[in-house]
Short mmCIF file of C-alpha atoms (C1' of nucleotides) in Angstrom, two decimals:
data_model
loop_
_atom_site.label_atom_id
_atom_site.label_comp_id
_atom_site.label_asym_id
_atom_site.label_seq_id
_atom_site.Cartn_x
_atom_site.Cartn_y
_atom_site.Cartn_z
CA UNK A 1 -107.77 -53.14 23.49
CA UNK A 2 -104.60 -51.41 24.38
CA UNK A 3 -104.59 -49.94 27.92
CA UNK A 4 -105.08 -46.14 27.73
CA UNK A 5 -102.17 -45.72 30.16
CA UNK A 6 -99.75 -47.55 28.03
CA UNK A 7 -100.76 -45.07 25.16
CA UNK A 8 -100.40 -42.01 27.57
CA UNK A 9 -97.05 -43.18 28.97
CA UNK A 10 -95.49 -44.55 25.92
CA UNK A 11 -96.80 -42.98 22.73
CA UNK A 12 -93.92 -43.33 20.65
CA UNK A 13 -93.95 -47.20 21.35
CA UNK A 14 -97.29 -47.55 20.38
CA UNK A 15 -96.80 -45.67 17.38
CA UNK A 16 -93.73 -47.61 16.51
CA UNK A 17 -95.40 -50.97 17.44
CA UNK A 18 -98.59 -50.42 15.24
CA UNK A 19 -96.36 -49.35 12.31
CA UNK A 20 -94.52 -52.62 12.41
CA UNK A 21 -98.05 -54.32 12.35
CA UNK A 22 -98.71 -52.37 9.14
CA UNK A 23 -101.59 -50.72 11.07
CA UNK A 24 -100.48 -47.38 12.26
CA UNK A 25 -102.46 -46.09 15.30
CA UNK A 26 -103.64 -42.08 15.55
CA UNK A 27 -101.86 -41.98 18.76
CA UNK A 28 -101.95 -38.22 19.02
CA UNK A 29 -105.64 -38.06 18.40
CA UNK A 30 -105.98 -40.47 21.35
CA UNK A 31 -103.91 -38.55 23.57
CA UNK A 32 -105.77 -35.28 22.75
CA UNK A 33 -109.15 -37.06 23.46
CA UNK A 34 -107.68 -38.73 26.54
CA UNK A 35 -106.65 -35.33 28.10
CA UNK A 36 -110.18 -33.68 27.12
CA UNK A 37 -111.77 -36.50 28.74
CA UNK A 38 -109.88 -36.27 32.13
CA UNK A 39 -110.63 -32.23 32.32
CA UNK A 40 -114.01 -32.64 31.68
CA UNK A 41 -114.44 -35.63 34.27
CA UNK A 42 -112.72 -33.19 36.82
CA UNK A 43 -115.10 -30.60 36.12
CA UNK A 44 -118.11 -32.68 36.41
CA UNK A 45 -117.01 -34.41 39.46
CA UNK A 46 -116.64 -31.41 41.21
CA UNK A 47 -120.02 -29.83 40.29
CA UNK A 48 -121.56 -33.23 41.47
CA UNK A 49 -119.76 -33.05 44.50
CA UNK A 50 -121.27 -29.74 45.27
CA UNK A 51 -124.68 -30.93 44.18
CA UNK A 52 -124.36 -33.84 46.39
CA UNK A 53 -123.39 -31.64 49.45
CA UNK A 54 -126.15 -29.19 48.78
CA UNK A 55 -128.88 -31.98 48.63
CA UNK A 56 -127.72 -33.20 51.99
CA UNK A 57 -128.71 -29.70 53.20
CA UNK A 58 -132.05 -29.74 51.70
CA UNK A 59 -133.79 -32.03 54.10
CA UNK A 60 -132.13 -30.32 57.36
CA UNK A 61 -133.10 -26.70 56.06
CA UNK A 62 -136.64 -28.03 55.39
CA UNK A 63 -136.87 -29.59 58.74
CA UNK A 64 -135.84 -26.22 60.35
CA UNK A 65 -138.45 -24.53 58.36
CA UNK A 66 -135.94 -22.45 56.20
CA UNK A 67 -136.48 -21.61 52.90
CA UNK A 68 -134.97 -23.82 49.99
CA UNK A 69 -136.35 -22.09 46.98
CA UNK A 70 -132.84 -20.06 46.24
CA UNK A 71 -131.20 -23.48 46.33
CA UNK A 72 -133.29 -24.88 44.00
CA UNK A 73 -132.63 -22.16 41.39
CA UNK A 74 -129.09 -22.59 41.77
CA UNK A 75 -128.93 -26.17 41.63
CA UNK A 76 -131.15 -26.20 38.67
CA UNK A 77 -128.21 -24.20 36.77
CA UNK A 78 -125.58 -26.81 38.22
CA UNK A 79 -127.85 -29.57 37.00
CA UNK A 80 -127.80 -28.21 33.59
CA UNK A 81 -124.15 -27.52 33.67
CA UNK A 82 -123.63 -31.16 34.69
CA UNK A 83 -125.62 -32.68 32.13
CA UNK A 84 -124.05 -30.59 29.39
CA UNK A 85 -120.59 -32.02 30.54
CA UNK A 86 -121.80 -35.45 30.79
CA UNK A 87 -123.37 -35.47 27.10
CA UNK A 88 -119.81 -33.96 26.00
CA UNK A 89 -118.14 -36.52 27.78
CA UNK A 90 -120.20 -39.24 26.18
CA UNK A 91 -119.08 -37.98 22.92
CA UNK A 92 -115.49 -37.97 23.85
CA UNK A 93 -115.70 -41.40 25.23
CA UNK A 94 -117.33 -42.77 22.24
CA UNK A 95 -114.83 -41.26 19.84
CA UNK A 96 -111.96 -42.31 21.99
CA UNK A 97 -113.05 -45.97 22.53
CA UNK A 98 -113.73 -45.98 18.60
CA UNK A 99 -110.13 -45.29 18.22
CA UNK A 100 -108.83 -47.50 21.05
CA UNK A 101 -110.95 -50.45 19.68
CA UNK A 102 -109.25 -49.94 16.05
CA UNK A 103 -105.72 -49.86 17.49
CA UNK A 104 -103.74 -53.24 16.99
CA UNK A 105 -102.12 -55.33 19.69
CA UNK A 106 -98.47 -54.72 20.31
CA UNK A 107 -96.17 -57.38 19.14
CA UNK A 108 -94.04 -59.40 21.78
CA UNK A 109 -90.39 -58.67 21.98
CA UNK A 110 -89.51 -62.09 20.62
CA UNK A 111 -91.50 -61.58 17.44
CA UNK A 112 -89.24 -60.80 14.34
CA UNK A 113 -89.55 -57.50 12.79
CA UNK A 114 -90.61 -57.33 8.85
CA UNK A 115 -93.27 -58.53 6.52
CA UNK A 116 -94.06 -62.01 5.81
CA UNK A 117 -90.62 -62.67 4.38
CA UNK A 118 -89.17 -62.21 7.93
CA UNK A 119 -91.49 -65.08 9.20
CA UNK A 120 -89.03 -67.83 10.94
CA UNK A 121 -89.17 -71.68 10.44
CA UNK A 122 -88.82 -72.74 14.11
CA UNK A 123 -88.90 -76.71 13.43
CA UNK A 124 -89.92 -79.03 11.08
CA UNK A 125 -91.49 -82.37 11.83
CA UNK A 126 -91.51 -85.68 9.44
CA UNK A 127 -90.34 -85.24 6.08
CA UNK A 128 -92.15 -84.37 2.89
CA UNK A 129 -91.50 -87.44 0.64
CA UNK A 130 -92.02 -87.02 -3.13
CA UNK A 131 -93.81 -90.11 -4.22
CA UNK A 132 -93.04 -91.51 -7.70
CA UNK A 133 -96.52 -91.08 -9.04
CA UNK A 134 -98.05 -87.66 -9.63
CA UNK A 135 -100.22 -86.81 -6.90
CA UNK A 136 -103.69 -85.42 -7.83
CA UNK A 137 -104.68 -82.29 -5.91
CA UNK A 138 -107.57 -83.15 -3.35
CA UNK A 139 -110.24 -81.60 -5.66
CA UNK A 140 -109.46 -84.10 -8.38
CA UNK A 141 -108.99 -87.28 -6.07
CA UNK A 142 -111.92 -86.18 -4.12
CA UNK A 143 -114.14 -85.61 -7.23
CA UNK A 144 -113.03 -88.91 -8.70
CA UNK A 145 -113.58 -91.08 -5.63
CA UNK A 146 -117.23 -89.36 -5.06
CA UNK A 147 -116.38 -88.01 -1.50
CA UNK A 148 -115.97 -84.54 -2.51
CA UNK A 149 -118.38 -82.39 -4.75
CA UNK A 150 -117.77 -78.68 -5.18
CA UNK A 151 -120.40 -78.37 -7.93
CA UNK A 152 -122.96 -79.32 -5.53
CA UNK A 153 -121.69 -76.95 -3.04
CA UNK A 154 -121.79 -74.38 -5.63
CA UNK A 155 -125.31 -75.15 -6.69
CA UNK A 156 -126.96 -75.10 -3.44
CA UNK A 157 -124.86 -72.32 -1.92
CA UNK A 158 -122.66 -70.66 -4.19
CA UNK A 159 -118.95 -70.68 -5.16
CA UNK A 160 -116.98 -71.21 -1.96
CA UNK A 161 -119.16 -73.95 -0.53
CA UNK A 162 -118.40 -77.70 -0.59
CA UNK A 163 -120.19 -80.75 -0.13
CA UNK A 164 -118.54 -84.12 1.33
CA UNK A 165 -120.12 -87.40 0.87
CA UNK A 166 -119.82 -90.88 2.04
CA UNK A 167 -116.61 -91.64 3.21
CA UNK A 168 -115.68 -88.18 2.78
CA UNK A 169 -118.28 -87.20 5.02
CA UNK A 170 -117.47 -89.79 7.32
CA UNK A 171 -113.66 -88.63 7.36
CA UNK A 172 -114.64 -85.37 8.57
CA UNK A 173 -116.93 -86.25 11.32
CA UNK A 174 -114.01 -88.84 12.39
CA UNK A 175 -111.54 -86.18 12.37
CA UNK A 176 -113.58 -83.95 14.76
CA UNK A 177 -114.10 -86.91 17.20
CA UNK A 178 -110.80 -87.76 16.86
CA UNK A 179 -109.32 -84.28 17.74
CA UNK A 180 -111.75 -83.68 20.42
CA UNK A 181 -110.85 -86.82 22.30
CA UNK A 182 -107.16 -86.05 22.06
CA UNK A 183 -107.76 -82.33 23.69
CA UNK A 184 -110.12 -83.93 26.11
CA UNK A 185 -107.61 -86.59 27.57
CA UNK A 186 -105.12 -83.55 27.70
CA UNK A 187 -107.39 -81.80 30.29
CA UNK A 188 -109.29 -79.54 27.61
CA UNK A 189 -113.11 -79.08 28.48
CA UNK A 190 -115.13 -79.83 25.55
CA UNK A 191 -117.46 -76.99 24.69
CA UNK A 192 -120.54 -76.79 22.19
CA UNK A 193 -121.17 -73.26 21.75
CA UNK A 194 -123.68 -71.13 19.67
CA UNK A 195 -122.58 -70.49 15.98
CA UNK A 196 -124.18 -67.21 15.77
CA UNK A 197 -123.38 -64.55 18.36
CA UNK A 198 -123.92 -60.86 19.21
CA UNK A 199 -121.73 -57.81 18.52
CA UNK A 200 -120.48 -57.50 22.08
CA UNK A 201 -118.94 -60.93 21.64
CA UNK A 202 -117.36 -59.86 18.34
CA UNK A 203 -116.17 -56.82 19.89
CA UNK A 204 -114.62 -58.89 22.77
CA UNK A 205 -112.29 -61.24 20.71
CA UNK A 206 -111.37 -58.23 18.35
CA UNK A 207 -113.39 -59.05 15.26
CA UNK A 208 -115.56 -56.00 15.55
CA UNK A 209 -115.19 -53.02 14.53
CA UNK A 210 -112.68 -53.66 12.01
CA UNK A 211 -113.37 -56.75 10.37
CA UNK A 212 -117.13 -56.41 9.87
CA UNK A 213 -116.85 -56.91 6.01
CA UNK A 214 -115.39 -60.14 6.50
CA UNK A 215 -118.26 -61.81 8.23
CA UNK A 216 -121.73 -62.56 7.65
CA UNK A 217 -124.31 -60.47 9.48
CA UNK A 218 -127.94 -61.17 9.99
CA UNK A 219 -129.66 -57.93 9.73
CA UNK A 220 -133.07 -58.90 11.25
CA UNK A 221 -131.70 -59.91 14.44
CA UNK A 222 -128.27 -58.11 14.48
CA UNK A 223 -126.44 -61.32 14.99
CA UNK A 224 -123.21 -62.37 13.36
CA UNK A 225 -122.38 -65.79 12.07
CA UNK A 226 -118.84 -66.78 13.94
CA UNK A 227 -116.00 -66.80 11.59
CA UNK A 228 -114.01 -69.04 14.48
CA UNK A 229 -115.12 -70.99 17.54
CA UNK A 230 -112.61 -68.65 19.40
CA UNK A 231 -115.53 -66.01 19.55
CA UNK A 232 -118.11 -67.93 21.39
CA UNK A 233 -115.80 -69.88 23.57
CA UNK A 234 -113.36 -67.02 24.73
CA UNK A 235 -116.55 -64.88 25.17
CA UNK A 236 -117.60 -67.65 27.71
CA UNK A 237 -116.04 -65.68 30.45
CA UNK A 238 -116.98 -61.97 29.27
CA UNK A 239 -117.51 -59.62 32.08
CA UNK A 240 -116.50 -62.16 34.74
CA UNK A 241 -114.01 -62.17 37.45
CA UNK A 242 -112.56 -65.69 37.92
CA UNK A 243 -111.23 -67.11 41.12
CA UNK A 244 -107.28 -67.42 40.42
CA UNK A 245 -107.36 -71.17 41.09
CA UNK A 246 -109.70 -71.82 38.20
CA UNK A 247 -106.74 -70.83 35.90
CA UNK A 248 -105.57 -71.97 33.55
CA UNK A 249 -109.07 -72.48 31.81
CA UNK A 250 -108.77 -74.92 28.78
CA UNK A 251 -111.51 -75.31 26.18
CA UNK A 252 -111.63 -77.30 23.11
CA UNK A 253 -114.63 -76.92 20.58
CA UNK A 254 -115.90 -78.01 17.35
CA UNK A 255 -117.64 -75.20 15.23
CA UNK A 256 -118.33 -74.44 11.73
CA UNK A 257 -116.59 -71.19 10.65
CA UNK A 258 -118.44 -68.74 8.29
CA UNK A 259 -116.01 -66.31 6.24
CA UNK A 260 -117.09 -63.76 3.57
CA UNK A 261 -113.49 -63.85 1.97
CA UNK A 262 -114.45 -60.62 0.21
CA UNK A 263 -112.09 -60.51 -2.64
CA UNK A 264 -110.17 -63.58 -2.33
CA UNK A 265 -109.38 -64.98 -5.55
CA UNK A 266 -106.33 -66.85 -7.17
CA UNK A 267 -104.50 -70.11 -7.36
CA UNK A 268 -105.06 -71.25 -3.66
CA UNK A 269 -108.57 -70.74 -3.67
CA UNK A 270 -109.53 -74.06 -5.53
CA UNK A 271 -110.82 -77.04 -3.78
CA UNK A 272 -111.54 -76.74 -0.11
CA UNK A 273 -108.56 -74.34 0.59
CA UNK A 274 -110.33 -71.10 0.78
CA UNK A 275 -114.08 -71.38 1.19
CA UNK A 276 -117.06 -69.29 2.81
CA UNK A 277 -117.66 -72.42 5.47
CA UNK A 278 -115.56 -74.83 7.16
CA UNK A 279 -115.22 -76.91 10.04
CA UNK A 280 -112.58 -76.57 12.76
CA UNK A 281 -111.81 -77.74 16.22
CA UNK A 282 -110.56 -74.94 18.14
CA UNK A 283 -108.57 -74.73 21.49
CA UNK A 284 -109.05 -71.69 23.86
CA UNK A 285 -107.21 -70.91 27.06
CA UNK A 286 -107.52 -68.31 29.70
CA UNK A 287 -104.36 -68.15 31.75
CA UNK A 288 -102.48 -66.12 34.26
CA UNK A 289 -100.26 -63.45 32.93
CA UNK A 290 -97.30 -64.88 34.10
CA UNK A 291 -97.51 -67.93 32.21
CA UNK A 292 -99.06 -67.07 29.10
CA UNK A 293 -95.70 -67.33 27.00
CA UNK A 294 -95.09 -70.71 28.44
CA UNK A 295 -98.69 -71.72 27.57
CA UNK A 296 -98.37 -70.74 24.04
CA UNK A 297 -95.62 -73.11 23.41
CA UNK A 298 -97.61 -75.78 25.06
CA UNK A 299 -100.79 -74.85 22.96
CA UNK A 300 -98.37 -75.23 19.85
CA UNK A 301 -97.56 -78.35 21.02
CA UNK A 302 -101.01 -79.64 21.31
CA UNK A 303 -101.81 -78.76 17.89
CA UNK A 304 -98.57 -80.62 16.76
CA UNK A 305 -99.76 -83.61 18.52
CA UNK A 306 -102.67 -84.06 16.15
CA UNK A 307 -100.74 -83.93 13.23
CA UNK A 308 -98.24 -86.34 14.53
CA UNK A 309 -100.72 -88.79 15.42
CA UNK A 310 -101.96 -88.45 11.87
CA UNK A 311 -98.42 -88.82 10.90
CA UNK A 312 -98.50 -85.67 8.65
CA UNK A 313 -95.13 -83.70 8.02
CA UNK A 314 -95.31 -80.06 8.77
CA UNK A 315 -93.33 -77.18 9.96
CA UNK A 316 -93.80 -74.58 12.56
CA UNK A 317 -93.78 -70.81 11.67
CA UNK A 318 -93.00 -68.02 14.00
CA UNK A 319 -94.76 -65.01 12.39
CA UNK A 320 -93.27 -61.75 12.06
CA UNK A 321 -94.77 -58.49 13.10
CA UNK A 322 -96.25 -57.71 9.93
CA UNK A 323 -97.89 -61.00 9.45
CA UNK A 324 -99.52 -60.93 12.78
CA UNK A 325 -103.44 -60.54 13.03
CA UNK A 326 -104.77 -57.58 14.61
CA UNK A 327 -105.46 -58.81 18.05
CA UNK A 328 -102.38 -61.16 18.57
CA UNK A 329 -99.16 -60.34 20.17
CA UNK A 330 -97.28 -63.68 19.01
CA UNK A 331 -98.50 -66.32 16.50
CA UNK A 332 -97.19 -69.46 15.51
CA UNK A 333 -98.48 -71.08 12.53
CA UNK A 334 -98.42 -74.96 11.66
CA UNK A 335 -97.95 -75.54 7.89
CA UNK A 336 -97.92 -78.61 5.84
CA UNK A 337 -97.13 -79.20 2.34
CA UNK A 338 -99.89 -79.34 -0.29
CA UNK A 339 -99.00 -81.24 -3.41
CA UNK A 340 -102.04 -79.79 -5.13
CA UNK A 341 -101.39 -76.35 -4.72
CA UNK A 342 -97.67 -76.76 -4.67
CA UNK A 343 -97.20 -74.60 -1.58
CA UNK A 344 -97.25 -74.58 2.35
CA UNK A 345 -100.90 -74.48 3.56
CA UNK A 346 -101.72 -72.84 7.29
CA UNK A 347 -103.72 -75.58 8.87
CA UNK A 348 -103.27 -73.98 12.37
CA UNK A 349 -102.66 -70.63 13.83
CA UNK A 350 -102.00 -70.52 17.52
CA UNK A 351 -101.70 -67.11 19.37
CA UNK A 352 -101.24 -65.33 22.63
CA UNK A 353 -103.47 -62.14 22.85
CA UNK A 354 -102.00 -61.40 26.17
CA UNK A 355 -104.80 -59.10 27.81
CA UNK A 356 -105.96 -57.44 24.55
CA UNK A 357 -109.05 -59.56 24.30
CA UNK A 358 -109.49 -59.74 28.22
CA UNK A 359 -109.53 -55.99 28.46
CA UNK A 360 -112.17 -55.87 25.74
CA UNK A 361 -114.22 -58.67 27.43
CA UNK A 362 -113.60 -57.27 30.69
CA UNK A 363 -112.56 -60.84 31.90
CA UNK A 364 -110.38 -60.42 35.01
CA UNK A 365 -109.29 -62.98 37.81
CA UNK A 366 -108.76 -62.46 41.58
CA UNK A 367 -105.70 -63.52 43.41
CA UNK A 368 -106.50 -63.96 47.33
CA UNK A 369 -105.19 -60.57 47.80
CA UNK A 370 -105.09 -57.90 45.56
CA UNK A 371 -107.34 -56.20 42.91
CA UNK A 372 -108.61 -58.35 39.94
CA UNK A 373 -106.22 -58.32 37.05
CA UNK A 374 -107.00 -59.15 33.35
CA UNK A 375 -106.43 -62.83 32.37
CA UNK A 376 -104.36 -63.48 29.26
CA UNK A 377 -106.16 -65.37 26.60
CA UNK A 378 -104.58 -67.80 23.95
CA UNK A 379 -106.17 -69.96 21.17
CA UNK A 380 -105.39 -72.26 18.43
CA UNK A 381 -106.87 -74.40 15.58
CA UNK A 382 -106.70 -77.91 16.74
CA UNK A 383 -107.19 -78.06 13.50
CA UNK A 384 -108.93 -76.72 10.41
CA UNK A 385 -110.99 -79.45 8.68
CA UNK A 386 -110.71 -77.96 5.43
CA UNK A 387 -107.04 -77.85 5.06
CA UNK A 388 -106.58 -81.36 7.27
CA UNK A 389 -109.20 -83.41 4.72
CA UNK A 390 -107.23 -81.96 1.55
CA UNK A 391 -103.81 -82.80 3.38
CA UNK A 392 -104.91 -86.48 4.02
CA UNK A 393 -106.24 -86.63 0.40
CA UNK A 394 -102.66 -85.82 -0.84
CA UNK A 395 -100.58 -87.30 1.70
CA UNK A 396 -102.22 -90.39 2.08
CA UNK A 397 -103.07 -90.95 -1.90
CA UNK A 398 -101.84 -94.17 -3.51
CA UNK A 399 -100.44 -94.71 -6.78
CA UNK A 400 -103.81 -96.42 -8.14
CA UNK A 401 -105.95 -93.14 -7.05
CA UNK A 402 -107.02 -94.20 -3.74
CA UNK A 403 -106.72 -92.63 -0.35
CA UNK A 404 -105.47 -94.44 2.76
CA UNK A 405 -106.93 -93.99 6.08
CA UNK A 406 -104.41 -92.92 8.54
CA UNK A 407 -103.78 -95.58 11.39
CA UNK A 408 -104.94 -93.39 14.48
CA UNK A 409 -107.98 -92.56 12.53
CA UNK A 410 -109.22 -96.25 11.40
CA UNK A 411 -111.15 -96.90 14.88
CA UNK A 412 -113.12 -93.60 14.13
CA UNK A 413 -113.96 -94.65 10.61
CA UNK A 414 -115.41 -98.01 11.58
CA UNK A 415 -112.28 -100.02 10.78
CA UNK A 416 -111.99 -98.62 6.97
CA UNK A 417 -108.60 -98.61 5.96
CA UNK A 418 -108.81 -97.21 2.63
CA UNK A 419 -111.19 -94.78 0.65
CA UNK A 420 -111.77 -95.90 -2.99
"C1'" G B 1 -145.55 -64.87 19.25
"C1'" G B 2 -149.36 -63.85 23.45
"C1'" U B 3 -150.50 -63.24 29.14
"C1'" G B 4 -148.64 -62.53 33.90
"C1'" G B 5 -144.37 -62.18 37.33
"C1'" A B 6 -139.46 -60.73 38.50
"C1'" G B 7 -134.30 -58.59 37.90
"C1'" U B 8 -130.40 -55.18 44.36
"C1'" G B 9 -123.30 -56.73 46.43
"C1'" G B 10 -119.92 -64.13 45.57
"C1'" C B 11 -125.13 -66.24 47.16
"C1'" U B 12 -129.96 -65.29 50.09
"C1'" G B 13 -132.80 -61.11 50.84
"C1'" A B 14 -134.33 -55.64 53.14
"C1'" G B 15 -135.21 -50.93 51.17
"C1'" U B 16 -140.29 -44.84 53.34
"C1'" G B 17 -137.79 -39.74 46.51
"C1'" G B 18 -133.42 -36.85 50.70
"C1'" U B 19 -125.65 -38.95 54.42
"C1'" U B 20 -128.36 -46.14 51.44
"C1'" G B 21 -122.64 -48.07 48.35
"C1'" A B 22 -126.82 -49.71 50.02
"C1'" A B 23 -129.94 -53.66 56.62
"C1'" A B 24 -129.55 -58.76 57.85
"C1'" G B 25 -128.06 -63.66 57.14
"C1'" C B 26 -124.75 -67.09 54.54
"C1'" G B 27 -119.97 -67.60 52.24
"C1'" G B 28 -114.86 -65.51 51.97
"C1'" C B 29 -110.54 -63.32 54.59
"C1'" G B 30 -108.06 -62.17 59.29
"C1'" G B 31 -107.89 -62.71 64.62
"C1'" U B 32 -109.21 -64.80 69.73
"C1'" C B 33 -109.71 -69.82 71.79
"C1'" U B 34 -107.83 -75.02 70.93
"C1'" U B 35 -102.61 -79.94 71.02
"C1'" G B 36 -105.22 -79.73 65.82
"C1'" A B 37 -110.10 -78.88 64.12
"C1'" A B 38 -115.08 -77.60 64.73
"C1'" A B 39 -118.21 -74.36 67.47
"C1'" A B 40 -118.57 -69.81 69.61
"C1'" C B 41 -116.91 -64.77 69.49
"C1'" C B 42 -114.15 -60.14 67.53
"C1'" G B 43 -112.75 -57.68 63.43
"C1'" U B 44 -112.83 -57.43 57.94
"C1'" U B 45 -115.07 -58.19 53.23
"C1'" G B 46 -117.78 -54.84 45.61
"C1'" U B 47 -115.98 -52.53 40.93
"C1'" A B 48 -114.41 -48.57 37.92
"C1'" C B 49 -113.05 -43.84 37.00
"C1'" C B 50 -110.69 -38.64 38.36
"C1'" G B 51 -106.62 -36.67 41.52
"C1'" C B 52 -99.21 -36.34 43.30
"C1'" A B 53 -102.19 -36.63 47.37
"C1'" A B 54 -105.83 -35.50 50.83
"C1'" G B 55 -110.04 -36.63 48.71
"C1'" G B 56 -113.90 -36.76 45.02
"C1'" U B 57 -117.21 -39.17 41.49
"C1'" A B 58 -120.08 -43.05 39.31
"C1'" C B 59 -122.56 -47.78 39.46
"C1'" C B 60 -128.77 -51.53 42.65
"C1'" G B 61 -130.60 -55.60 34.50
"C1'" U B 62 -129.68 -51.52 30.26
"C1'" G B 63 -130.73 -46.79 27.97
"C1'" G B 64 -133.81 -42.64 28.09
"C1'" G B 65 -136.94 -39.03 31.06
"C1'" U B 66 -139.13 -36.36 35.47
"C1'" U B 67 -136.88 -34.13 39.80
"C1'" C B 68 -133.10 -29.36 43.67
"C1'" A B 69 -132.45 -34.69 44.45
"C1'" A B 70 -133.72 -41.39 42.02
"C1'" A B 71 -132.05 -48.24 44.07
"C1'" U B 72 -136.91 -45.73 45.03
"C1'" C B 73 -141.27 -42.43 40.18
"C1'" C B 74 -142.36 -42.54 34.45
"C1'" U B 75 -140.66 -45.05 29.43
"C1'" A B 76 -138.37 -48.20 26.06
"C1'" C B 77 -135.55 -52.43 25.60
"C1'" C B 78 -132.98 -56.81 27.54
"C1'" U B 79 -132.90 -61.02 30.48
"C1'" C B 80 -135.11 -64.87 33.46
"C1'" C B 81 -139.56 -67.68 35.44
"C1'" A B 82 -144.77 -69.48 35.06
"C1'" C B 83 -148.86 -70.45 31.73
"C1'" C B 84 -150.78 -70.43 26.49
"C1'" G B 85 -149.46 -71.13 21.30
"C1'" C B 86 -146.20 -73.17 17.74
"C1'" C B 87 -141.98 -76.48 16.99
"C1'" A B 88 -136.83 -80.26 16.02
#
RNA sequence: GGUGGAGUGGCUGAGUGGUUGAAAGCGGCGGUCUUGAAAACCGUUGUACCGCAAGGUACCGUGGGUUCAAAUCCUACCUCCACCGCCA
């Protein structure tokens, strides 16, 4: 959520920034509601002040045996005025916070301006080699080796669900342990959170109110299936004031992710690439505002570490303003080349949200002296399994139609060196 | 799911419908003392909003209600604890 003071003091900046994000904010309405709100508060507070003063008089009068009926009469009217103003204030507050909750975060100054085509390749790691044989896309090699079954997924759940079998299922489990071990040894605390959360949590990280249609909702209990581990893990500290020496807080969590993917269809939806349920290891950080951009670089490095350990070539992309997600100030994507879809695939997205989520969650920290301040939050995939598994199936494919197990992963596969 | 009990400041814990933002203790912070520390003693110690300021307002699980006035009464909901039922 944007700071209302920021909107009040820099309305043009907010208008421009939201336009760059292709999500223009109705700044004028916000300002109008804001000034109405303040006027009503001033009026109501004055009446309340009067009521409090008179209330203090009543017991004294009673003690002195003086009549109080006339005061009751007047205070009844004052009370009615107050509740009228309070009702109106509630309406305005609701409307105002509705607008504010739908306003996107402001891009950081270092973010390139433009649409997707303005994304910048920051660096590349490893080199994409073209093997002499024709690499089969993961859905073909996976099906032929009996480790991936898309038909079964469609049967038991529907289109957009997959089933891993045998060494495929083991591979996924191995990757989860492998990645969590890396993060844990680098100081991340492992978290096993709920996979279903309430609306307050979804609002806290910014999925609600705008992205409701992209998520699965359980009507009966008014709960949401998490679209990413970011939601439960970041919300761990909702409505809290942390001691400053607890920062930075670093978490890593394995969770499934559920996404409705309404309207998604096309070439890159084949196989495991765009599905309704996938597994992911997510990293989350809560940090001091002064260090959040340094932490962002570190977090990108942490995600890279996994790909490097697996020896899979990738590139790091700095997203342009128009490609940034709703809550992000700055985002790097890690992409790797997929022979299957002949395209770069996003395998990780690492973002700094500054205080945008913290403000929604009311997550603050206190330094030894001074007022509580909002923390900055970051998160990044480390990594998404439904992209990583295809990457391994395609990058580690052999000419005779088998899949080698990356060396670092072999201990996690009980020593297995090849599938097939 | 059923029955009973409870939800007050960082924690423990008082609180009669009317200067109670809230006693007391612990903890925290600052100080005195000390070579240093501990102990002792003194002081201080919630958050948000409105306001240029002075100052004002709100908050005692959450929402609604009664009242001139609610931490205190009523009501619904939420959470926690205990027991019963069910269960991986």
